[in-house]
Amino acid sequence: MKAGSARPERKFRRKIRYVNPRLQGGAALVFSGMIVAGGVLFGSLVYRDVGKALWAAAMRGHYMFETPYEIVRNALLWHLAGLSATVACLSAGVFFFLLRAIHRGIGRVTGVLRGSEEGELSTPTDAGGLTEFSRFGEVVDAARGDTLQRIVAIREEAASLAASGLPPEAFRPRWDELKRKVREIAP
Amino acid sequence: MSVPSAGNMAPPTSRGFRIRFVLRLFLAFAAGAVVLFAIFHFVLSRPFTGDYAGVFHALRNLSVFLRPVIATSVLVYVLLMCGATGALCVYGLHKVAGPLYRLERVMEEFRAGSPTRTVSFREGDQIQALVQAFNAWVGNLRQERVRWIASMEKAERECLQGEEACRARMEEALRQLVADLSRFR
């Protein structure tokens, strides 16, 4: 009898891609809006020009064409090329606008975090660009603010304890409490 | 202290990421145009049959049915393209949104006082400068904290030499701590 083979247990973790509805969903909505506008414009122009071409061919009365496609080919191809070029160029423009906004927002937050490394914890991030980055900047500010609050509390307690001249039995518990507070910084 | 502006820094997204996104966008629009062309070609490529009257009526009928044909084909195009660009935004911008999301989660842990791990990168992740800046800030704070604790514990060890020396050393450690912390504002 074949011994039960020890299969390596595989972990199936579903990777969630849609993690930021404001950024990902917002960009998708802007692109979709452009596509809908381009499609409507294309439809109305094609309806006007192709309809006119078919009507003119019907009225002319002598047909040199084997299929309706041959009648409308030029108008159709031009409109298709126009639609593709317009929507593609507008989308590229929107994408680069989005990148610029990401660059501004992320650049500002990165700068603030680099400043925090040198001890600057109170300057607000004020991340411009997209609303998402303003919100993210507020999260960063909150984390920096909490850290500063802890540091200020420790500094005041340390200064007060150093100058207190308390007897050892009162000094030691405050010293231990201060040590515990210092341990809470960036755990 | 001045905060470096975004203009002084390297772009948070790589050139490869930008080019790939735009190329995929163009590819999607080209595919959409081909689909639209195929629909129109299929509808309009039926050969004319019959005599003059038959062809005349075929053209007149086509003019009448043109509106629903165009509406349907544009609807197909719009749905296809919205789906494609939506997927592109979700998958492409995940390289920006993913690290941002992970960073936000780590920052929540940091605020809650839980042990904070460094934010990791996945293959192709963008905005690495931001994540590195956060990791550097937390890493720096952690190093400082270890140094402060070490200084306080060193003062405690002096207690073995007597109460006087112990107290003097502790007060010195406290003054040093105040001086170190005064650079934070």
Short mmCIF file of C-alpha atoms in Angstrom, two decimals:
data_model
loop_
_atom_site.label_atom_id
_atom_site.label_comp_id
_atom_site.label_asym_id
_atom_site.label_seq_id
_atom_site.Cartn_x
_atom_site.Cartn_y
_atom_site.Cartn_z
CA MET A 1 0.00 0.00 0.00
CA LYS A 2 1.28 3.35 -0.90
CA ALA A 3 2.08 5.48 2.05
CA GLY A 4 0.10 8.69 2.25
CA SER A 5 2.23 11.24 0.47
CA ALA A 6 2.85 14.35 2.45
CA ARG A 7 1.61 17.03 0.14
CA PRO A 8 2.88 20.49 0.88
CA GLU A 9 -0.06 22.50 2.05
CA ARG A 10 -0.71 25.31 -0.36
CA LYS A 11 -2.09 28.49 0.91
CA PHE A 12 -4.61 30.06 -1.40
CA ARG A 13 -4.61 33.73 -0.75
CA ARG A 14 -6.84 35.79 -2.91
CA LYS A 15 -5.00 38.86 -3.94
CA ILE A 16 -7.27 41.85 -3.76
CA ARG A 17 -6.42 44.38 -6.42
CA TYR A 18 -9.17 46.91 -5.89
CA VAL A 19 -7.85 48.44 -2.68
CA ASN A 20 -8.35 52.12 -3.25
CA PRO A 21 -11.77 52.99 -4.75
CA ARG A 22 -11.00 56.72 -4.74
CA LEU A 23 -7.84 56.38 -6.81
CA GLN A 24 -8.51 53.31 -8.93
CA GLY A 25 -12.28 53.75 -9.23
CA GLY A 26 -12.00 57.48 -9.78
CA ALA A 27 -9.51 57.03 -12.63
CA ALA A 28 -11.69 54.32 -14.18
CA LEU A 29 -14.71 56.65 -14.00
CA VAL A 30 -12.86 59.50 -15.71
CA PHE A 31 -11.70 57.19 -18.52
CA SER A 32 -15.20 55.73 -18.85
CA GLY A 33 -16.72 59.19 -19.08
CA MET A 34 -14.38 60.04 -21.93
CA ILE A 35 -15.17 56.80 -23.73
CA VAL A 36 -18.92 57.37 -23.41
CA ALA A 37 -18.56 60.95 -24.69
CA GLY A 38 -16.36 59.77 -27.58
CA GLY A 39 -18.80 56.97 -28.43
CA VAL A 40 -21.81 59.30 -28.45
CA LEU A 41 -19.98 61.81 -30.64
CA PHE A 42 -18.83 59.05 -32.98
CA GLY A 43 -22.33 57.58 -33.18
CA SER A 44 -23.95 60.90 -34.01
CA LEU A 45 -21.32 61.78 -36.64
CA VAL A 46 -21.45 58.35 -38.26
CA TYR A 47 -25.25 58.44 -38.28
CA ARG A 48 -25.20 61.81 -39.99
CA ASP A 49 -22.50 61.07 -42.60
CA VAL A 50 -23.20 57.41 -43.34
CA GLY A 51 -26.94 58.04 -43.52
CA LYS A 52 -26.29 60.93 -45.90
CA ALA A 53 -24.01 58.79 -48.09
CA LEU A 54 -26.52 55.93 -48.28
CA TRP A 55 -29.36 58.32 -49.06
CA ALA A 56 -27.33 60.05 -51.76
CA ALA A 57 -26.42 56.69 -53.32
CA ALA A 58 -30.07 55.64 -53.29
CA MET A 59 -31.15 58.91 -54.90
CA ARG A 60 -28.42 58.90 -57.50
CA GLY A 61 -29.94 55.86 -59.06
CA HIS A 62 -26.99 54.17 -60.68
CA TYR A 63 -24.98 51.86 -58.51
CA MET A 64 -21.33 51.09 -59.06
CA PHE A 65 -21.01 49.42 -55.66
CA GLU A 66 -21.43 45.80 -54.76
CA THR A 67 -22.02 46.33 -51.04
CA PRO A 68 -23.17 49.24 -48.85
CA TYR A 69 -19.79 49.08 -47.13
CA GLU A 70 -18.10 50.39 -50.28
CA ILE A 71 -20.40 53.43 -50.19
CA VAL A 72 -19.65 54.37 -46.60
CA ARG A 73 -16.08 53.04 -46.28
CA ASN A 74 -14.26 56.38 -46.34
CA ALA A 75 -16.58 58.14 -43.93
CA LEU A 76 -16.58 55.16 -41.58
CA LEU A 77 -12.81 54.75 -41.55
CA TRP A 78 -12.21 58.45 -40.99
CA HIS A 79 -14.63 58.55 -38.10
CA LEU A 80 -13.13 55.40 -36.59
CA ALA A 81 -9.64 56.84 -36.86
CA GLY A 82 -10.89 60.12 -35.38
CA LEU A 83 -12.61 58.34 -32.49
CA SER A 84 -9.58 56.19 -31.67
CA ALA A 85 -7.11 59.07 -31.92
CA THR A 86 -9.27 61.46 -29.87
CA VAL A 87 -10.08 59.03 -27.10
CA ALA A 88 -6.51 57.68 -26.95
CA CYS A 89 -4.97 61.17 -26.81
CA LEU A 90 -7.46 62.38 -24.21
CA SER A 91 -6.86 59.25 -22.12
CA ALA A 92 -3.10 59.70 -22.30
CA GLY A 93 -3.61 63.33 -21.23
CA VAL A 94 -5.80 62.27 -18.31
CA PHE A 95 -3.24 59.62 -17.33
CA PHE A 96 -0.41 62.14 -17.29
CA PHE A 97 -2.57 64.59 -15.34
CA LEU A 98 -3.23 61.78 -12.85
CA LEU A 99 0.49 61.02 -12.65
CA ARG A 100 1.24 64.67 -12.00
CA ALA A 101 -1.29 64.72 -9.18
CA ILE A 102 0.24 61.51 -7.75
CA HIS A 103 3.70 63.04 -8.05
CA ARG A 104 2.62 66.20 -6.22
CA GLY A 105 0.78 64.39 -3.44
CA ILE A 106 3.31 61.63 -2.87
CA GLY A 107 6.25 64.03 -3.24
CA ARG A 108 4.86 66.27 -0.53
CA VAL A 109 4.22 63.39 1.89
CA THR A 110 7.68 61.94 1.17
CA GLY A 111 9.27 65.32 1.88
CA VAL A 112 7.38 65.62 5.15
CA LEU A 113 8.44 62.11 6.23
CA ARG A 114 12.07 62.92 5.41
CA GLY A 115 11.72 66.07 7.48
CA SER A 116 10.23 63.98 10.32
CA GLU A 117 13.44 61.95 10.39
CA GLU A 118 15.21 65.16 11.38
CA GLY A 119 12.67 65.89 14.13
CA GLU A 120 10.15 68.07 12.30
CA LEU A 121 6.82 66.59 13.36
CA SER A 122 4.48 69.57 13.45
CA THR A 123 4.51 71.01 9.91
CA PRO A 124 1.24 69.90 8.30
CA THR A 125 1.64 67.70 5.23
CA ASP A 126 -0.87 69.69 3.20
CA ALA A 127 -0.59 67.21 0.32
CA GLY A 128 -2.16 68.71 -2.76
CA GLY A 129 -3.19 66.84 -5.88
CA LEU A 130 -5.98 64.35 -5.43
CA THR A 131 -8.35 64.14 -2.47
CA GLU A 132 -6.91 60.70 -1.74
CA PHE A 133 -3.49 62.17 -1.05
CA SER A 134 -4.93 64.95 1.12
CA ARG A 135 -6.62 62.23 3.19
CA PHE A 136 -3.42 60.16 3.27
CA GLY A 137 -1.50 63.28 4.33
CA GLU A 138 -3.92 63.65 7.25
CA VAL A 139 -3.19 60.04 8.29
CA VAL A 140 0.55 60.79 8.19
CA ASP A 141 0.01 64.00 10.16
CA ALA A 142 -1.97 62.10 12.78
CA ALA A 143 0.87 59.55 13.18
CA ARG A 144 3.45 62.33 13.43
CA GLY A 145 1.25 64.28 15.84
CA ASP A 146 0.85 61.26 18.13
CA THR A 147 4.61 60.70 18.12
CA LEU A 148 5.28 64.35 18.91
CA GLN A 149 2.73 64.27 21.73
CA ARG A 150 4.45 61.25 23.29
CA ILE A 151 7.88 62.80 22.88
CA VAL A 152 6.79 66.11 24.42
CA ALA A 153 5.20 64.26 27.37
CA ILE A 154 8.40 62.25 27.92
CA ARG A 155 10.57 65.37 27.61
CA GLU A 156 8.48 67.28 30.18
CA GLU A 157 8.43 64.33 32.56
CA ALA A 158 12.20 63.80 32.19
CA ALA A 159 12.90 67.50 32.81
CA SER A 160 10.58 67.57 35.79
CA LEU A 161 12.07 64.38 37.25
CA ALA A 162 15.66 65.58 36.76
CA ALA A 163 14.91 68.79 38.67
CA SER A 164 12.56 67.27 41.25
CA GLY A 165 15.00 66.29 43.98
CA LEU A 166 12.53 63.65 45.11
CA PRO A 167 13.52 61.01 47.68
CA PRO A 168 14.56 57.67 46.12
CA GLU A 169 11.30 55.89 47.04
CA ALA A 170 9.28 58.51 45.08
CA PHE A 171 11.88 58.94 42.34
CA ARG A 172 12.15 55.28 41.32
CA PRO A 173 8.46 54.66 40.35
CA ARG A 174 8.47 57.78 38.18
CA TRP A 175 11.75 56.70 36.60
CA ASP A 176 10.27 53.27 35.79
CA GLU A 177 7.11 54.83 34.38
CA LEU A 178 9.23 57.12 32.22
CA LYS A 179 11.19 54.13 30.92
CA ARG A 180 7.93 52.41 30.02
CA LYS A 181 6.81 55.51 28.12
CA VAL A 182 10.12 55.69 26.23
CA ARG A 183 9.66 52.03 25.20
CA GLU A 184 6.31 52.96 23.61
CA ILE A 185 7.98 55.21 21.03
CA ALA A 186 8.07 53.42 17.64
CA PRO A 187 7.40 49.98 19.13
CA MET B 1 12.64 73.54 8.84
CA SER B 2 11.70 73.47 5.18
CA VAL B 3 10.03 70.45 3.69
CA PRO B 4 11.49 69.39 0.34
CA SER B 5 9.06 70.12 -2.47
CA ALA B 6 7.88 67.47 -4.91
CA GLY B 7 9.78 69.15 -7.71
CA ASN B 8 13.15 68.30 -6.14
CA MET B 9 12.49 64.58 -6.04
CA ALA B 10 12.59 61.78 -8.57
CA PRO B 11 9.12 60.88 -9.92
CA PRO B 12 7.39 58.36 -7.65
CA THR B 13 6.47 56.21 -10.65
CA SER B 14 9.02 54.63 -12.95
CA ARG B 15 9.28 55.42 -16.66
CA GLY B 16 8.57 51.75 -17.48
CA PHE B 17 5.31 51.86 -15.50
CA ARG B 18 4.17 55.00 -17.30
CA ILE B 19 5.06 53.72 -20.76
CA ARG B 20 3.46 50.31 -20.13
CA PHE B 21 0.23 51.93 -18.92
CA VAL B 22 -0.05 54.25 -21.93
CA LEU B 23 0.79 51.43 -24.37
CA ARG B 24 -1.87 49.20 -22.84
CA LEU B 25 -4.33 52.08 -23.04
CA PHE B 26 -3.54 52.58 -26.74
CA LEU B 27 -3.73 48.84 -27.37
CA ALA B 28 -7.18 48.74 -25.75
CA PHE B 29 -8.41 51.61 -27.91
CA ALA B 30 -6.99 49.99 -31.05
CA ALA B 31 -8.75 46.74 -30.16
CA GLY B 32 -11.98 48.68 -29.55
CA ALA B 33 -11.70 50.34 -32.96
CA VAL B 34 -11.16 46.93 -34.60
CA VAL B 35 -14.27 45.53 -32.88
CA LEU B 36 -16.33 48.55 -33.96
CA PHE B 37 -15.03 48.24 -37.52
CA ALA B 38 -15.81 44.51 -37.56
CA ILE B 39 -19.42 45.14 -36.49
CA PHE B 40 -19.96 47.79 -39.17
CA HIS B 41 -18.21 45.66 -41.79
CA PHE B 42 -20.40 42.68 -40.92
CA VAL B 43 -23.62 44.71 -41.15
CA LEU B 44 -22.70 46.66 -44.29
CA SER B 45 -21.01 43.95 -46.33
CA ARG B 46 -24.07 42.11 -47.56
CA PRO B 47 -23.97 42.32 -51.36
CA PHE B 48 -26.70 44.10 -53.27
CA THR B 49 -29.03 41.70 -55.02
CA GLY B 50 -31.77 42.13 -57.54
CA ASP B 51 -32.57 44.93 -59.94
CA TYR B 52 -32.62 48.71 -59.52
CA ALA B 53 -35.72 48.69 -57.30
CA GLY B 54 -34.29 45.98 -55.06
CA VAL B 55 -31.06 47.88 -54.53
CA PHE B 56 -32.96 51.13 -53.95
CA HIS B 57 -35.11 49.52 -51.27
CA ALA B 58 -32.08 47.82 -49.71
CA LEU B 59 -30.37 51.22 -49.37
CA ARG B 60 -33.54 52.89 -48.03
CA ASN B 61 -34.02 50.09 -45.47
CA LEU B 62 -30.41 50.37 -44.44
CA SER B 63 -30.88 54.10 -43.84
CA VAL B 64 -33.86 53.32 -41.62
CA PHE B 65 -32.06 50.63 -39.62
CA LEU B 66 -28.86 52.62 -39.35
CA ARG B 67 -29.78 54.23 -36.02
CA PRO B 68 -30.25 50.97 -34.04
CA VAL B 69 -27.18 49.46 -35.73
CA ILE B 70 -25.01 52.40 -34.75
CA ALA B 71 -26.51 52.57 -31.24
CA THR B 72 -25.85 48.87 -30.65
CA SER B 73 -22.32 48.93 -32.00
CA VAL B 74 -21.43 52.07 -29.99
CA LEU B 75 -22.92 50.45 -26.89
CA VAL B 76 -20.78 47.34 -27.46
CA TYR B 77 -17.73 49.55 -27.96
CA VAL B 78 -18.43 51.62 -24.84
CA LEU B 79 -19.02 48.55 -22.67
CA LEU B 80 -15.88 46.81 -23.96
CA MET B 81 -13.70 49.87 -23.58
CA CYS B 82 -15.06 50.82 -20.16
CA GLY B 83 -14.38 47.26 -19.00
CA ALA B 84 -10.87 47.28 -20.47
CA THR B 85 -9.87 50.68 -19.08
CA GLY B 86 -11.51 49.86 -15.74
CA ALA B 87 -9.44 46.67 -15.51
CA LEU B 88 -6.36 48.61 -16.57
CA CYS B 89 -6.97 51.20 -13.85
CA VAL B 90 -7.55 48.56 -11.18
CA TYR B 91 -4.56 46.41 -12.18
CA GLY B 92 -2.22 49.20 -13.30
CA LEU B 93 -2.88 51.64 -10.47
CA HIS B 94 -2.68 48.80 -7.94
CA LYS B 95 1.07 49.33 -8.14
CA VAL B 96 0.47 52.76 -6.59
CA ALA B 97 -2.62 52.03 -4.49
CA GLY B 98 -1.22 48.78 -3.02
CA PRO B 99 1.83 50.27 -1.25
CA LEU B 100 -0.31 53.23 -0.17
CA TYR B 101 -2.85 50.87 1.39
CA ARG B 102 -0.17 48.80 3.14
CA LEU B 103 1.50 51.97 4.41
CA GLU B 104 -1.79 53.23 5.80
CA ARG B 105 -2.38 49.93 7.62
CA VAL B 106 1.11 50.03 9.13
CA MET B 107 0.56 53.65 10.16
CA GLU B 108 -2.65 52.65 11.96
CA GLU B 109 -0.67 49.99 13.87
CA PHE B 110 2.00 52.57 14.61
CA ARG B 111 -0.59 54.96 16.05
CA ALA B 112 -2.21 52.20 18.08
CA GLY B 113 1.16 51.46 19.68
CA SER B 114 1.39 47.94 18.24
CA PRO B 115 4.79 46.64 17.15
CA THR B 116 5.35 48.20 13.72
CA ARG B 117 6.88 46.21 10.90
CA THR B 118 8.52 47.83 7.91
CA VAL B 119 6.39 48.23 4.82
CA SER B 120 7.39 45.71 2.18
CA PHE B 121 7.51 46.06 -1.58
CA ARG B 122 6.08 43.72 -4.15
CA GLU B 123 7.39 43.29 -7.66
CA GLY B 124 6.69 46.37 -9.74
CA ASP B 125 5.44 48.47 -6.83
CA GLN B 126 5.68 52.21 -7.36
CA ILE B 127 6.01 55.12 -4.86
CA GLN B 128 9.00 53.38 -3.29
CA ALA B 129 10.49 56.70 -2.16
CA LEU B 130 7.47 57.32 0.08
CA VAL B 131 7.63 53.86 1.64
CA GLN B 132 11.40 54.15 2.12
CA ALA B 133 10.96 57.55 3.78
CA PHE B 134 8.42 56.07 6.22
CA ASN B 135 10.60 53.03 6.96
CA ALA B 136 13.61 55.33 7.49
CA TRP B 137 11.65 57.58 9.87
CA VAL B 138 10.37 54.68 11.98
CA GLY B 139 13.79 52.98 11.86
CA ASN B 140 15.47 56.17 13.01
CA LEU B 141 12.99 56.65 15.87
CA ARG B 142 13.51 53.03 16.90
CA GLN B 143 17.31 53.45 16.96
CA GLU B 144 16.96 56.58 19.07
CA ARG B 145 14.58 54.82 21.46
CA VAL B 146 17.05 51.91 21.87
CA ARG B 147 19.80 54.45 22.59
CA TRP B 148 17.68 56.29 25.21
CA ILE B 149 16.71 53.05 26.94
CA ALA B 150 20.36 51.89 26.89
CA SER B 151 21.41 55.18 28.49
CA MET B 152 18.75 54.81 31.22
CA GLU B 153 19.69 51.19 31.89
CA LYS B 154 23.35 52.14 32.08
CA ALA B 155 22.44 54.69 34.78
CA GLU B 156 20.52 51.98 36.63
CA ARG B 157 23.59 49.75 36.65
CA GLU B 158 25.48 52.51 38.46
CA CYS B 159 23.18 51.88 41.42
CA LEU B 160 25.41 48.93 42.34
CA GLN B 161 28.12 51.46 43.19
CA GLY B 162 26.01 53.36 45.68
CA GLU B 163 22.92 55.52 45.97
CA GLU B 164 24.69 58.86 45.45
CA ALA B 165 26.38 57.84 42.19
CA CYS B 166 23.20 56.15 41.03
CA ARG B 167 21.04 59.25 41.48
CA ALA B 168 23.63 61.52 39.88
CA ARG B 169 23.92 59.21 36.90
CA MET B 170 20.13 58.94 36.53
CA GLU B 171 19.70 62.71 36.59
CA GLU B 172 22.44 63.04 34.00
CA ALA B 173 20.67 60.46 31.82
CA LEU B 174 17.43 62.42 32.21
CA ARG B 175 19.10 65.67 31.19
CA GLN B 176 20.64 63.91 28.19
CA LEU B 177 17.20 62.55 27.29
CA VAL B 178 15.68 66.05 27.48
CA ALA B 179 18.48 67.39 25.26
CA ASP B 180 17.97 64.57 22.73
CA LEU B 181 14.21 65.03 22.66
CA SER B 182 14.40 68.79 22.28
CA ARG B 183 15.20 68.46 18.56
CA PHE B 184 11.66 67.14 17.98
CA ARG B 185 9.13 69.88 17.39
#
